[in-house]
XYZ file of C-alpha atoms in Angstrom:
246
model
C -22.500 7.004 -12.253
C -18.948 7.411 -12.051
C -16.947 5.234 -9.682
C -13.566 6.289 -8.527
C -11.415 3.763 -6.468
C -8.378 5.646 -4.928
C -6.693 6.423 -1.580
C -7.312 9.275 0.551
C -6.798 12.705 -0.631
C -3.253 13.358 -1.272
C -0.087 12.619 -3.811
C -1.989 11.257 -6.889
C -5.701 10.246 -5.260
C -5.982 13.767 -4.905
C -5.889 14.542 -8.710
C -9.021 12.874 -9.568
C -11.019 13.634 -6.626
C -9.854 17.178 -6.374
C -11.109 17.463 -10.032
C -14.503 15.973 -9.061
C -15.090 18.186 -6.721
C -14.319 21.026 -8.452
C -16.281 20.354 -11.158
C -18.833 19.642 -8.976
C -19.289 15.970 -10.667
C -21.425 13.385 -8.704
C -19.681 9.860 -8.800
C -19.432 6.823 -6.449
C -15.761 7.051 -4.191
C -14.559 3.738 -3.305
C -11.345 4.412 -0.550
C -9.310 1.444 -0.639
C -6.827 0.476 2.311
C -3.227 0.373 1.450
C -2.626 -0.892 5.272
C -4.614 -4.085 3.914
C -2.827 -4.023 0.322
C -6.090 -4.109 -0.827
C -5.267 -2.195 -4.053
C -3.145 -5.480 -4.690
C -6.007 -7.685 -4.290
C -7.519 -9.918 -6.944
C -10.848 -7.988 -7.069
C -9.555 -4.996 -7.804
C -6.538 -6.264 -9.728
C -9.566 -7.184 -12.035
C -10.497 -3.329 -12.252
C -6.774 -2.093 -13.259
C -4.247 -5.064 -13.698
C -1.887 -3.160 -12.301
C -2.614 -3.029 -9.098
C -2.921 0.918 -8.362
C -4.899 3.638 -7.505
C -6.353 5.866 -8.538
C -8.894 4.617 -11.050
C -12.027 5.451 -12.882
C -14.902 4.061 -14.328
C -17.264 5.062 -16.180
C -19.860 2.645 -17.697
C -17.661 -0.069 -19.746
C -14.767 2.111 -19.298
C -11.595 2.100 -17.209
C -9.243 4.972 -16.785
C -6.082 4.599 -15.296
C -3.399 7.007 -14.699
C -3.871 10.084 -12.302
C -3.530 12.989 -14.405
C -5.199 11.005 -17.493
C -8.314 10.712 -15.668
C -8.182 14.533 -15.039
C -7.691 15.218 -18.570
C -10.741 12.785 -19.426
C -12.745 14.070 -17.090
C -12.177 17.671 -18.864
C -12.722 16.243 -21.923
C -15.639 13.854 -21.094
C -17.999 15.947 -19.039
C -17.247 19.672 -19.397
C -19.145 22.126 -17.181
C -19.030 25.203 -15.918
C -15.897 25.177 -14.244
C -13.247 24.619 -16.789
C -9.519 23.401 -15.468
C -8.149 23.889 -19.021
C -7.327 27.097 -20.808
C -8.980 27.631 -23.948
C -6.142 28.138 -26.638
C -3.286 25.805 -27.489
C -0.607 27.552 -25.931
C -1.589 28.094 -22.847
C -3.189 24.135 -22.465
C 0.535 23.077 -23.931
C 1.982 25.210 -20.834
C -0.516 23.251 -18.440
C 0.807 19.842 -19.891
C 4.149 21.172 -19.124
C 3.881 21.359 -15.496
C 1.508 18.318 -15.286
C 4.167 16.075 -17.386
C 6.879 17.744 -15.067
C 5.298 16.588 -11.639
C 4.179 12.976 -12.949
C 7.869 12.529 -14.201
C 9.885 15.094 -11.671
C 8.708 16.161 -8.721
C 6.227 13.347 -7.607
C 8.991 10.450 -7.584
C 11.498 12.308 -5.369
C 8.564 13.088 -2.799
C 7.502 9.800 -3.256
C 10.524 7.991 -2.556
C 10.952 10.427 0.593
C 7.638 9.217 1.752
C 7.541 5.943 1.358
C 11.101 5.917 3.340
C 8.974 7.876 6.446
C 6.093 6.241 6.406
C 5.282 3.377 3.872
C 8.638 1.685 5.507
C 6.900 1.373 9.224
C 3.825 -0.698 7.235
C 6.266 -2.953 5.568
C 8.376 -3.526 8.366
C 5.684 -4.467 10.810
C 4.328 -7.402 9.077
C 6.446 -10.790 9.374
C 9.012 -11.795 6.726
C 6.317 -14.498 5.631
C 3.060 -11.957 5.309
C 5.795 -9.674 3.492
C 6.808 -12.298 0.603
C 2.900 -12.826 -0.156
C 2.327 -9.330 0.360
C 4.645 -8.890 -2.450
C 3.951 -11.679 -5.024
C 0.765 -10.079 -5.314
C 2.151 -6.736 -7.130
C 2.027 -6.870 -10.772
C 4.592 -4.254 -11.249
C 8.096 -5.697 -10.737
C 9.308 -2.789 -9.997
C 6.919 -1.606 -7.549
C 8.080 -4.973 -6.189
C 11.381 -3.378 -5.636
C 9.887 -0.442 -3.982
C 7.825 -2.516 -1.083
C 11.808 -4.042 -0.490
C 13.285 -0.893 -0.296
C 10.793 0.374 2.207
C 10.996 -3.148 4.155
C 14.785 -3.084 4.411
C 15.827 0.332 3.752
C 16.592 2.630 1.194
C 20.386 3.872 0.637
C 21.358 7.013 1.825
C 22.553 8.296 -1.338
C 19.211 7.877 -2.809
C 17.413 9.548 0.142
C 19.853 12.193 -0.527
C 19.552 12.735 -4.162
C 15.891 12.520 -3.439
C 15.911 15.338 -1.295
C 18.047 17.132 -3.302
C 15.870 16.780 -6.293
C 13.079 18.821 -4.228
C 14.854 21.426 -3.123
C 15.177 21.601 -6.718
C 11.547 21.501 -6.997
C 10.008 23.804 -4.615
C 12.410 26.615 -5.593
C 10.998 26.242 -9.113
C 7.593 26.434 -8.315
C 8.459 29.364 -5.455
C 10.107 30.904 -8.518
C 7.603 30.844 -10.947
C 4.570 31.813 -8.683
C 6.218 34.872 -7.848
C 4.771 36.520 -10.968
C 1.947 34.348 -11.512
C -0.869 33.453 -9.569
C -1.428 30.273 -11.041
C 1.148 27.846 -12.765
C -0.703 28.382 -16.202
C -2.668 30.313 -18.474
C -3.527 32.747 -16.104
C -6.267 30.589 -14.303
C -6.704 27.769 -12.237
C -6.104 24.607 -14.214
C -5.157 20.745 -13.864
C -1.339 21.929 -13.509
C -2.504 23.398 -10.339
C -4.606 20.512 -8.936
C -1.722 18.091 -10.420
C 1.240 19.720 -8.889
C -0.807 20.602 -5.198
C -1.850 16.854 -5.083
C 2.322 16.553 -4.223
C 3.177 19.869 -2.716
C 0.144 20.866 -0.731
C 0.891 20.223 2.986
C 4.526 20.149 2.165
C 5.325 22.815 5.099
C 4.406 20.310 7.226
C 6.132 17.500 5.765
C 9.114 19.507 4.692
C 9.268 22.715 7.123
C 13.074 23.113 5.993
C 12.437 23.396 2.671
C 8.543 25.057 2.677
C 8.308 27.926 4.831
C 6.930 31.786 4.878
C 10.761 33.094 4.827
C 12.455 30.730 2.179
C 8.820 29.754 -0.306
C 6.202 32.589 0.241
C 5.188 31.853 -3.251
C 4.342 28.365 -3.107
C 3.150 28.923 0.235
C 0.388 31.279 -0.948
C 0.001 29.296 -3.749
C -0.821 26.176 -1.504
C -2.950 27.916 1.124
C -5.558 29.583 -1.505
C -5.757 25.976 -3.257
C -6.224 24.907 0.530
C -8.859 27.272 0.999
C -11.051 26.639 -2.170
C -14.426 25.186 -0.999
C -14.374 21.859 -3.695
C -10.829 21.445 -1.642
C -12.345 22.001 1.806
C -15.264 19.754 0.565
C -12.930 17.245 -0.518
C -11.247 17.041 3.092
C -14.143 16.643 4.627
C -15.692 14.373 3.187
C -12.535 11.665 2.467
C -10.901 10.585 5.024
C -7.040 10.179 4.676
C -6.417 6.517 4.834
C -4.110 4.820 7.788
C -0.559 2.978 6.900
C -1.066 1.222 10.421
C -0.995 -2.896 10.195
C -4.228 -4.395 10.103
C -4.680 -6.904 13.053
């Protein structure tokens, strides 16, 4: 059976298991707890060296990478449901938006999140738990991330940050005003890809996502929302807690 180890459903854990679900895939979910760094322990830093979530596997096979294991599970096990368009075109216009959130819009979101939330984690363990904490991430600059979030990032990065998705939401605002879905004329990956950072964003970012200013990518995120593999999906993950573990 396939095993996916991730977060909770949101930012990229929710690619994967959003896909699952829609596809209506069984497989074995395995929530790890960022509060305990436990995606930076040696167990499952023997599943993906890197240290990250999400990942799949399937037999003798590990799949790293988010939207990757999206696009393997569409290739792998096709069923009913497809989350690709059929011709070339359209599936190039789906890798369009999917490359533009993995290399766009998910790091300025990210870097505003980690900043709100991730920071309060980091900066409630001592200086001593910290340095292990850190030794044990394989990505240096992931490394410089966990600092950041422990002592601050700079303004003018926050700011840029936010800039950048201002940027972002008025694209996708933009574009869903004549289309339903980002592309092909269906539901596909670009959709699950790009909601996995946007959906609950009026909440997060009620300056920026609202019925007067985004109606668009409101609508857009609310029928997503309203999907039964997403309302499945909520149910049955839990989101997972950034508070210290005592």
């Amino acid at each position: 059976m396939l095993k996916l180890y991730s977060f909770g459903p949101g930012a990229n854990s929710l690619k994967p298991l959003l896909t699952l679900y829609e596809k209506g895939l069984p497989f074995e979910g395995h929530r790890l707890n960022p509060a305990a760094f436990e995606h930076h322990s040696d167990w499952f830093k023997a599943i993906n060296p890197n240290g990250q979530v999400p990942a799949l596997v399937d037999g003798t096979h590990v799949i790293t990478e988010s939207t990757v294991i999206c696009e393997y599970l569409e290739d792998e096990y096709p069923t009913a449901v497809r989350l690709r368009p059929d011709n070339s075109y359209d599936r190039a216009q789906m890798r369009v938006w999917t490359k533009w959130v993995d290399e766009y819009f998910c790091w300025c979101v990210s870097t505003i999140g980690w900043s709100r939330m991730v920071s309060q984690m980091a900066k409630a363990i001592s200086a001593e738990e910290f340095e292990e904490r850190v030794k044990a991430i394989p990505i240096p600059e992931q490394q410089v991330k966990w600092r950041r979030a422990r002592d601050g990032f700079p303004q003018d990065l926050l700011d840029e940050e936010m800039r950048k998705i201002g940027v972002s939401v008025r694209r996708l605002n933009d574009h869903l005003a004549d289309n339903e879905w980002l592309a092909g004329g269906m539901y596909t990956l670009a959709d699950i890809c790009n909601y996995a950072i946007a959906g609950g964003m009026q909440f997060g970012f009620p300056d920026l996502v609202n019925a007067a200013d985004t109606p668009h990518l409101l609508r857009w995120i609310e029928q997503i929302a309203a999907r039964p593999a997403a309302k499945r999906m909520v149910a049955e993950v839990p989101m997972e807690s950034l508070k210290p573990q005592d």
